[in-house]
Amino acid sequence: MDIPRIFNITESAHRIHNPFTPEKLATLGAALRLEPGARVLDLGSGSGEMLCTWARDYGVIGTGIDMSQLFTEQAKLRAEKLGVADQVKFIHGDAAGYVSDEKVGVAACLGATWIAGGFVGTIELLAQSLRPGGIILIGEPYWRQLPPTEEVARGCLAGSISDFLLLPELLASFGHLGYDVVEMVLADQDSWDRYEAAKWLTMRRWLEANPDDELAKDVRAKLTSEPERYAAYTREYLGWGVFALMTR
């Protein structure tokens, strides 16, 4: 079980696999007013930066599940480095359908809502692990401005304009599901740069070290095209944020 190898290559040097910076993760943790001993579940936990830093800074206890074997191992190493390996646990597995045995105070899925067919299904999944009065965290893209054509939407790596909502519409949709939006922390263009542009040096270094790899041509093509595509499309049109929800 693993994610497509191209993602393990392009994001192998990432600690955060979303357009968030460490500062924004810290802002999110502070905004949630986390208390020592709070239990956090993270579906699609990547390299574990959220759980590890929150365990260090706020004393939370957490479990993360991710399909990438590489990212899961990186998460375990990060926990050891930060001295929180006794507070957080990382599982290499499929987060789709995962429900915690013990109810948690925060149930999160940041940027992997495909595990339940979109944010609606993912909210339903996370709610099964949540204690009464707990908080659901959803990391989701939205349109900063509506793409003028379907071609522009595809340039943002969306299937179509209808894949995402404008921010006010996304916030309203949470209300329609019966949730209050109680906090949000949004990516900005700088944090998008750190997520996307960091891949380019990783790809270049990988190509230098693996010129004969079967994926070398694909990685070379991606490195050649991605800077222009990102600057023309994603950076201008696509937003991303983490939204804190509590049931009404």
Backbone as numpy.savetxt, mean C-alpha at the origin, in Angstrom:
# Nx Ny Nz CAx CAy CAz Cx Cy Cz
3.89 -19.59 -3.96 3.04 -18.40 -3.96 3.92 -17.16 -3.96
3.68 -16.29 -4.93 4.46 -15.05 -4.99 3.78 -14.08 -5.93
4.18 -12.82 -5.86 3.71 -11.83 -6.80 4.53 -11.95 -8.08
4.09 -11.35 -9.19 4.90 -11.40 -10.41 6.32 -10.90 -10.15
7.28 -11.58 -10.74 8.69 -11.32 -10.45 9.10 -9.88 -10.76
8.46 -9.27 -11.76 8.83 -7.91 -12.14 8.68 -6.95 -10.96
7.67 -7.17 -10.11 7.47 -6.29 -8.96 8.54 -6.54 -7.90
8.93 -7.79 -7.73 10.02 -8.09 -6.80 11.32 -7.44 -7.25
11.48 -7.29 -8.57 12.69 -6.64 -9.09 12.60 -5.12 -8.91
11.52 -4.52 -9.41 11.47 -3.06 -9.45 11.33 -2.43 -8.07
10.74 -3.16 -7.11 10.52 -2.59 -5.78 11.36 -3.27 -4.71
12.42 -3.95 -5.12 13.23 -4.68 -4.15 13.94 -3.77 -3.16
14.18 -2.51 -3.53 14.85 -1.58 -2.62 13.86 -0.70 -1.85
12.57 -0.90 -2.08 11.55 -0.10 -1.40 11.29 -0.64 0.01
11.14 0.27 0.95 10.60 -0.12 2.25 9.09 0.07 2.29
8.61 1.01 1.49 7.18 1.31 1.43 6.74 1.12 -0.01
5.79 0.23 -0.24 5.39 -0.12 -1.60 4.14 0.64 -2.04
4.06 1.86 -1.63 2.99 2.79 -1.99 3.60 4.18 -2.09
2.88 5.14 -2.67 3.42 6.51 -2.77 3.35 7.27 -1.44
3.93 6.67 -0.42 4.00 7.26 0.91 5.46 7.35 1.32
5.79 8.37 2.08 7.13 8.52 2.65 7.10 8.06 4.11
8.25 7.83 4.72 8.26 7.52 6.16 7.57 8.59 6.98
7.72 9.84 6.57 7.08 10.94 7.30 5.55 10.83 7.24
5.03 10.44 6.10 3.58 10.30 5.98 3.07 9.09 6.78
3.84 8.03 6.81 3.45 6.89 7.66 3.41 7.30 9.13
4.41 8.09 9.53 4.44 8.57 10.91 3.26 9.50 11.19
2.94 10.36 10.23 1.79 11.25 10.36 0.51 10.45 10.53
0.36 9.39 9.74 -0.82 8.55 9.84 -0.92 7.90 11.21
0.19 7.34 11.69 0.18 6.71 13.01 -0.20 7.69 14.11
0.36 8.90 14.05 0.03 9.92 15.06 -1.43 10.34 14.95
-1.93 10.45 13.73 -3.31 10.88 13.53 -4.31 9.88 14.10
-3.95 8.61 14.12 -4.85 7.57 14.63 -4.83 7.48 16.15
-3.91 8.21 16.79 -3.81 8.24 18.25 -3.63 6.82 18.82
-2.70 6.11 18.21 -2.43 4.73 18.60 -1.92 4.65 20.03
-2.36 3.63 20.72 -1.94 3.42 22.10 -1.12 2.14 22.21
-0.19 2.07 23.17 0.59 0.86 23.36 -0.31 -0.36 23.54
0.06 -1.44 22.87 -0.72 -2.67 22.96 -1.84 -2.79 21.96
-2.10 -1.73 21.20 -3.14 -1.80 20.17 -2.77 -2.86 19.14
-3.75 -3.65 18.74 -3.51 -4.71 17.76 -3.83 -4.20 16.35
-2.91 -4.45 15.42 -3.04 -3.98 14.04 -2.88 -5.16 13.10
-3.80 -5.28 12.15 -3.71 -6.28 11.08 -3.46 -5.55 9.78
-2.47 -6.01 9.01 -2.12 -5.36 7.75 -2.14 -6.41 6.64
-3.16 -6.34 5.78 -3.26 -7.26 4.65 -2.56 -6.66 3.44
-1.58 -7.39 2.91 -0.72 -6.85 1.87 0.34 -5.96 2.49
1.05 -6.52 3.46 1.94 -5.73 4.33 3.27 -5.37 3.71
3.58 -5.91 2.53 4.82 -5.55 1.85 6.04 -5.83 2.69
6.94 -4.86 2.77 8.17 -5.02 3.53 8.03 -4.59 4.99
6.80 -4.41 5.43 6.51 -4.29 6.86 6.82 -2.97 7.51
7.05 -1.92 6.72 7.49 -0.67 7.32 6.44 -0.06 8.24
5.16 -0.15 7.87 4.12 0.43 8.72 4.09 -0.26 10.08
3.98 -1.58 10.09 3.89 -2.29 11.35 5.16 -2.13 12.19
6.31 -2.21 11.55 7.56 -2.14 12.30 7.77 -0.77 12.94
7.53 0.30 12.18 7.76 1.63 12.75 6.69 1.97 13.77
5.45 1.53 13.56 4.42 1.79 14.55 4.66 0.99 15.83
5.21 -0.21 15.69 5.56 -0.98 16.89 6.65 -0.26 17.67
7.62 0.29 16.96 8.71 1.02 17.61 8.22 2.33 18.23
7.42 3.08 17.49 7.06 4.43 17.91 5.84 4.49 18.82
4.92 3.54 18.65 3.66 3.61 19.39 3.36 2.37 20.23
4.21 1.34 20.12 4.03 0.16 20.94 2.92 -0.76 20.50
2.54 -0.71 19.21 1.47 -1.58 18.74 1.97 -3.02 18.60
1.02 -3.94 18.53 1.28 -5.35 18.26 0.63 -5.66 16.93
1.36 -6.25 15.99 0.81 -6.38 14.65 1.09 -7.69 13.95
0.24 -7.97 12.96 0.41 -9.12 12.06 0.26 -8.62 10.63
1.20 -9.01 9.77 1.14 -8.65 8.37 1.16 -9.89 7.50
0.40 -9.85 6.41 0.34 -10.97 5.46 0.64 -10.42 4.08
1.56 -11.08 3.36 1.89 -10.62 2.00 2.29 -11.80 1.14
1.95 -11.73 -0.15 2.23 -12.82 -1.08 3.68 -12.86 -1.53
4.41 -11.74 -1.40 5.79 -11.70 -1.85 6.71 -12.32 -0.80
7.39 -13.37 -1.18 8.33 -14.00 -0.26 9.48 -13.05 0.06
9.96 -12.32 -0.96 11.05 -11.37 -0.75 10.64 -10.28 0.23
9.48 -9.67 0.01 9.06 -8.58 0.88 8.81 -9.08 2.30
8.27 -10.28 2.44 8.02 -10.83 3.78 9.33 -11.04 4.52
10.34 -11.54 3.83 11.65 -11.71 4.48 12.25 -10.35 4.85
12.08 -9.37 3.98 12.57 -8.03 4.29 11.85 -7.47 5.52
10.56 -7.75 5.63 9.79 -7.27 6.79 10.33 -7.87 8.08
10.64 -9.16 8.05 11.17 -9.82 9.25 12.53 -9.23 9.64
13.36 -8.96 8.65 14.66 -8.34 8.92 14.50 -6.94 9.47
13.53 -6.21 8.95 13.28 -4.85 9.43 12.82 -4.88 10.89
11.98 -5.83 11.23 11.52 -5.97 12.61 12.68 -6.24 13.55
13.59 -7.09 13.12 14.76 -7.39 13.95 15.64 -6.15 14.10
15.83 -5.42 13.00 16.68 -4.23 13.04 16.12 -3.17 13.97
14.81 -3.02 13.99 14.18 -2.00 14.83 13.89 -2.51 16.24
14.22 -3.77 16.50 14.04 -4.31 17.84 12.59 -4.58 18.22
11.76 -4.89 17.21 10.33 -5.11 17.50 9.86 -6.49 17.05
10.79 -7.42 16.87 10.42 -8.74 16.38 9.49 -9.49 17.33
9.48 -9.08 18.61 8.56 -9.71 19.57 7.18 -9.07 19.54
7.02 -7.99 18.77 5.73 -7.29 18.71 4.99 -7.51 17.40
5.72 -7.85 16.34 5.09 -7.99 15.02 5.42 -9.34 14.42
4.49 -9.86 13.66 4.63 -11.15 12.99 4.28 -10.97 11.53
5.10 -11.55 10.65 4.85 -11.45 9.21 4.69 -12.84 8.62
3.61 -12.99 7.86 3.23 -14.27 7.28 3.33 -14.18 5.77
4.05 -15.12 5.16 4.07 -15.21 3.70 2.85 -16.01 3.28
1.88 -15.33 2.68 0.66 -16.02 2.29 -0.28 -15.09 1.55
-1.43 -15.64 1.19 -2.44 -14.91 0.44 -3.35 -14.18 1.42
-3.38 -12.85 1.33 -4.21 -12.06 2.23 -5.68 -12.12 1.87
-6.00 -12.59 0.66 -7.40 -12.67 0.24 -8.15 -13.64 1.15
-9.19 -13.13 1.80 -9.98 -13.97 2.68 -9.43 -14.15 4.07
-8.30 -13.49 4.39 -7.69 -13.68 5.70 -8.49 -12.93 6.77
-8.83 -13.66 7.85 -9.54 -13.09 8.99 -8.74 -13.44 10.24
-8.48 -12.44 11.07 -7.69 -12.63 12.27 -8.45 -13.46 13.30
-7.72 -14.35 13.98 -8.33 -15.14 15.06 -8.73 -14.25 16.23
-7.94 -13.21 16.45 -8.21 -12.28 17.54 -8.58 -10.92 16.95
-9.67 -10.34 17.44 -10.13 -9.06 16.91 -9.07 -7.98 17.14
-8.97 -7.05 16.18 -7.93 -6.03 16.21 -8.56 -4.64 16.31
-7.75 -3.70 16.77 -8.21 -2.32 16.86 -8.07 -1.56 15.56
-7.11 -1.99 14.71 -6.91 -1.37 13.39 -6.74 -2.50 12.38
-7.58 -2.50 11.34 -7.48 -3.47 10.25 -7.20 -2.70 8.97
-6.09 -3.00 8.33 -5.59 -2.17 7.24 -5.35 -2.96 5.96
-5.57 -2.29 4.85 -5.13 -2.77 3.54 -4.76 -1.54 2.73
-3.47 -1.32 2.57 -2.98 -0.10 1.92 -2.47 -0.43 0.52
-3.31 -0.13 -0.46 -2.87 -0.30 -1.84 -2.97 -1.70 -2.39
-3.74 -2.57 -1.74 -3.88 -3.95 -2.24 -5.33 -4.39 -2.20
-6.25 -3.46 -2.46 -7.67 -3.80 -2.33 -8.14 -4.77 -3.41
-7.27 -5.08 -4.36 -7.59 -6.13 -5.33 -7.78 -7.48 -4.66
-7.30 -7.65 -3.43 -7.42 -8.94 -2.74 -8.87 -9.35 -2.54
-9.78 -8.37 -2.54 -11.20 -8.68 -2.36 -12.05 -8.00 -3.42
-11.45 -7.81 -4.60 -12.21 -7.28 -5.73 -12.45 -5.79 -5.71
-11.70 -5.04 -4.90 -11.87 -3.60 -4.81 -12.08 -3.16 -3.37
-12.21 -1.85 -3.15 -12.25 -1.37 -1.78 -13.53 -1.76 -1.06
-14.63 -1.95 -1.80 -15.88 -2.35 -1.14 -15.73 -3.73 -0.52
-15.26 -4.69 -1.29 -15.05 -6.04 -0.77 -13.98 -6.10 0.29
-12.95 -5.25 0.14 -11.86 -5.25 1.12 -12.32 -4.70 2.46
-13.15 -3.67 2.44 -13.72 -3.15 3.68 -14.54 -4.24 4.38
-15.33 -4.98 3.61 -16.12 -6.07 4.19 -15.21 -7.13 4.80
-14.11 -7.44 4.13 -13.17 -8.43 4.65 -12.51 -7.93 5.94
-12.02 -6.71 5.93 -11.35 -6.17 7.10 -12.29 -6.08 8.30
-13.55 -5.78 8.05 -14.52 -5.65 9.14 -14.67 -6.94 9.93
-14.38 -8.07 9.31 -14.51 -9.35 10.00 -13.44 -9.54 11.07
-12.36 -8.79 10.98 -11.27 -8.90 11.97 -11.30 -7.77 12.99
-12.25 -6.85 12.86 -12.22 -5.62 13.63 -13.05 -5.74 14.91
-12.50 -5.25 16.01 -13.27 -5.20 17.26 -14.24 -4.02 17.20
-15.30 -4.04 18.02 -16.21 -2.89 18.05 -15.46 -1.61 18.38
-15.76 -0.56 17.64 -15.09 0.72 17.85 -13.74 0.83 17.20
-13.34 -0.20 16.43 -12.04 -0.17 15.77 -12.05 0.64 14.49
-10.88 0.75 13.88 -10.69 1.58 12.69 -10.23 0.72 11.53
-10.85 0.93 10.38 -10.40 0.32 9.13 -9.57 1.34 8.36
-8.43 0.90 7.85 -7.58 1.75 7.01 -7.59 1.21 5.59
-7.96 2.07 4.65 -7.98 1.70 3.24 -7.05 2.65 2.48
-6.06 2.09 1.79 -5.22 2.86 0.89 -5.71 2.67 -0.53
-6.08 3.77 -1.18 -6.77 3.64 -2.46 -6.40 4.81 -3.39
-6.27 4.54 -4.70 -6.07 5.63 -5.66 -7.36 6.40 -5.89
-7.21 7.61 -6.38 -8.34 8.42 -6.83 -7.80 9.38 -7.90
-8.70 9.94 -8.65 -8.28 10.91 -9.67 -8.08 12.28 -9.04
-6.89 12.85 -9.19 -6.65 14.23 -8.79 -7.43 15.17 -9.69
-7.46 14.82 -10.94 -8.31 15.50 -11.93 -8.75 14.43 -12.92
-9.93 14.57 -13.44 -10.49 13.54 -14.31 -9.71 13.49 -15.62
-9.22 12.33 -16.01 -8.51 12.24 -17.30 -9.43 12.65 -18.45
-8.92 13.41 -19.40 -9.77 13.86 -20.51 -10.14 12.76 -21.48
-9.34 11.69 -21.54 -9.61 10.59 -22.46 -9.27 9.26 -21.79
-9.80 8.19 -22.36 -9.47 6.86 -21.87 -7.98 6.55 -22.08
-7.39 7.11 -23.11 -5.96 6.90 -23.36 -5.13 7.45 -22.21
-5.52 8.61 -21.69 -4.81 9.19 -20.55 -4.98 8.30 -19.32
-6.18 7.77 -19.12 -6.40 6.87 -17.99 -5.51 5.65 -18.09
-5.39 5.09 -19.29 -4.51 3.94 -19.47 -3.05 4.31 -19.26
-2.70 5.55 -19.58 -1.35 6.03 -19.31 -1.04 6.05 -17.83
-2.09 6.16 -17.01 -1.94 6.10 -15.55 -1.98 4.66 -15.04
-1.97 3.70 -15.98 -2.02 2.27 -15.69 -3.37 1.84 -15.13
-4.40 2.64 -15.37 -5.77 2.24 -15.08 -6.35 1.55 -16.31
-7.34 0.69 -16.08 -8.00 0.07 -17.22 -8.88 1.04 -17.96
-9.51 1.93 -17.20 -10.39 2.94 -17.78 -10.61 4.05 -16.76
-11.24 5.14 -17.19 -11.54 6.25 -16.29 -12.40 5.77 -15.13
-13.29 4.83 -15.39 -14.23 4.36 -14.37 -13.57 3.54 -13.27
-12.31 3.21 -13.42 -11.61 2.41 -12.39 -11.51 3.16 -11.07
-11.38 4.50 -11.12 -11.18 5.30 -9.92 -12.19 6.44 -9.87
-12.34 7.01 -8.68 -13.25 8.12 -8.45 -12.46 9.39 -8.16
-13.10 10.53 -8.31 -12.53 11.76 -7.75 -12.60 11.69 -6.23
-11.75 12.45 -5.56 -11.66 12.36 -4.11 -13.00 12.58 -3.40
-13.76 13.62 -3.72 -15.05 13.78 -3.03 -15.98 12.58 -3.23
-15.95 11.99 -4.44 -16.80 10.84 -4.71 -16.33 9.61 -3.92
-15.02 9.45 -3.79 -14.49 8.33 -3.02 -14.89 8.47 -1.55
-14.75 9.66 -1.00 -15.14 9.88 0.39 -16.63 9.63 0.58
-17.44 10.08 -0.36 -18.89 9.85 -0.28 -19.22 8.37 -0.33
-18.44 7.62 -1.11 -18.72 6.18 -1.25 -18.53 5.45 0.07
-17.58 5.89 0.89 -17.40 5.27 2.20 -18.64 5.51 3.06
-19.19 6.71 2.97 -20.41 7.01 3.70 -21.56 6.14 3.25
-21.67 5.90 1.95 -22.75 5.06 1.42 -22.64 3.63 1.95
-21.44 3.21 2.33 -21.23 1.87 2.89 -21.50 1.82 4.38
-21.81 2.98 4.97 -22.14 3.01 6.39 -20.98 3.34 7.30
-19.97 4.03 6.75 -18.79 4.36 7.53 -18.59 5.87 7.61
-18.11 6.33 8.75 -17.60 7.69 8.88 -16.14 7.72 8.48
-15.75 8.71 7.69 -14.33 8.95 7.43 -13.81 9.80 8.58
-12.91 9.24 9.41 -12.47 9.94 10.61 -11.05 10.49 10.49
-10.33 10.14 9.44 -9.00 10.69 9.17 -8.62 10.36 7.74
-7.67 11.10 7.21 -7.07 10.73 5.94 -5.69 11.38 5.85
-4.77 10.68 5.22 -3.45 11.21 4.89 -3.23 10.92 3.42
-2.95 11.96 2.64 -2.87 11.83 1.20 -1.43 11.92 0.70
-1.13 11.13 -0.31 0.14 11.28 -1.01 0.17 12.63 -1.72
1.36 13.13 -1.97 1.53 14.31 -2.81 2.49 13.95 -3.93
2.78 14.90 -4.78 3.63 14.58 -5.93 5.04 14.19 -5.50
5.52 14.77 -4.41 6.85 14.39 -3.93 6.88 12.94 -3.47
5.84 12.51 -2.74 5.84 11.13 -2.28 5.60 10.15 -3.43
4.83 10.59 -4.43 4.73 9.79 -5.64 6.09 9.65 -6.31
6.86 10.74 -6.37 8.21 10.69 -6.96 9.07 9.66 -6.25
9.01 9.65 -4.92 9.85 8.74 -4.17 9.47 7.29 -4.44
8.18 7.04 -4.63 7.73 5.68 -4.93 8.12 5.26 -6.34
7.83 6.11 -7.32 8.06 5.74 -8.71 9.52 5.88 -9.14
10.12 7.03 -8.83 11.47 7.28 -9.32 12.50 6.34 -8.68
12.22 5.91 -7.45 13.17 4.99 -6.80 13.28 3.67 -7.55
12.25 3.33 -8.33 12.31 2.09 -9.11 13.35 2.17 -10.21
13.59 3.38 -10.70 14.44 3.51 -11.89 15.89 3.16 -11.59
16.41 3.63 -10.47 17.78 3.26 -10.10 17.86 1.78 -9.77
16.82 1.25 -9.12 16.80 -0.19 -8.83 16.86 -0.99 -10.12
16.07 -0.60 -11.12 16.09 -1.32 -12.39 17.44 -1.21 -13.07
18.03 -0.02 -13.05 19.34 0.14 -13.70 20.39 -0.73 -13.03
20.43 -0.73 -11.71 21.40 -1.57 -11.00 21.15 -3.05 -11.27
19.87 -3.43 -11.32 19.54 -4.84 -11.59 20.00 -5.24 -12.99
19.80 -4.37 -13.96 20.22 -4.66 -15.33 21.73 -4.82 -15.43
22.45 -3.98 -14.70 23.91 -4.09 -14.71 24.37 -5.42 -14.13
23.63 -5.91 -13.13 24.02 -7.15 -12.46 23.45 -8.39 -13.13
22.42 -8.23 -13.98 21.73 -9.40 -14.56 21.47 -9.20 -16.05
22.51 -8.93 -16.84 22.29 -8.62 -18.25 21.71 -9.76 -19.06
21.91 -10.99 -18.62 21.46 -12.15 -19.39 20.19 -12.78 -18.82
19.59 -12.15 -17.84 18.37 -12.69 -17.25 17.23 -12.67 -18.26
16.30 -13.63 -18.15 15.19 -13.72 -19.10 14.28 -12.49 -19.06
14.30 -11.75 -17.95 13.48 -10.54 -17.85 14.24 -9.26 -18.19
15.49 -9.39 -18.59 16.31 -8.20 -18.83 15.70 -7.28 -19.89
15.17 -7.86 -20.98 14.58 -7.02 -22.03 13.36 -6.27 -21.52
12.55 -6.94 -20.72 11.36 -6.30 -20.16 11.74 -5.18 -19.20
12.73 -5.43 -18.37 13.16 -4.42 -17.42 13.78 -3.23 -18.15
14.56 -3.51 -19.19 15.16 -2.43 -19.99 14.07 -1.58 -20.64
13.06 -2.22 -21.20 11.97 -1.47 -21.84 11.23 -0.62 -20.81
11.03 -1.17 -19.64 10.33 -0.45 -18.58 11.14 0.75 -18.11
12.43 0.56 -17.93 13.29 1.66 -17.50 13.32 2.78 -18.55
13.28 2.39 -19.81 13.31 3.38 -20.89 12.03 4.20 -20.95
10.90 3.57 -20.72 9.61 4.24 -20.92 9.01 4.86 -19.66
9.35 4.34 -18.49 8.64 4.74 -17.28 8.80 6.21 -16.88
9.99 6.79 -16.93 10.08 8.20 -16.50 9.13 9.12 -17.27
9.09 8.99 -18.60 8.22 9.85 -19.39 6.75 9.54 -19.12
6.39 8.24 -19.07 5.00 7.88 -18.80 4.54 8.42 -17.46
5.35 8.23 -16.44 4.98 8.68 -15.11 4.79 10.20 -15.07
5.73 10.94 -15.65 5.65 12.40 -15.61 4.44 12.92 -16.39
4.10 12.26 -17.49 3.01 12.74 -18.33 1.64 12.37 -17.77
1.56 11.24 -17.08 0.24 10.72 -16.71 0.05 10.60 -15.19
0.67 9.60 -14.58 0.41 9.34 -13.16 0.64 10.56 -12.30
1.75 11.25 -12.50 2.10 12.37 -11.62 1.07 13.50 -11.68
0.43 13.65 -12.81 -0.52 14.75 -13.00 -1.95 14.38 -12.63
-2.31 13.12 -12.84 -3.73 12.77 -12.74 -4.10 11.89 -11.56
-3.15 11.09 -11.06 -3.53 10.07 -10.09 -3.12 10.46 -8.68
-4.06 10.43 -7.77 -3.79 10.62 -6.35 -3.84 9.29 -5.62
-3.46 9.32 -4.38 -3.50 8.12 -3.54 -3.56 8.57 -2.09
-4.32 7.87 -1.30 -4.42 8.25 0.11 -4.81 7.08 0.97
-4.62 7.26 2.26 -5.08 6.30 3.26 -6.23 6.93 4.02
-7.32 6.20 4.10 -8.55 6.72 4.69 -8.94 5.87 5.89
-9.17 6.52 7.02 -9.55 5.85 8.27 -11.06 5.87 8.41
-11.64 4.70 8.59 -13.09 4.55 8.62 -13.55 3.91 9.92
-14.68 4.39 10.43 -15.35 3.77 11.57 -16.81 3.58 11.25
-17.34 2.41 11.59 -18.74 2.12 11.28 -19.67 3.06 12.05
-20.75 3.44 11.39 -21.72 4.34 12.01 -22.62 3.57 12.98
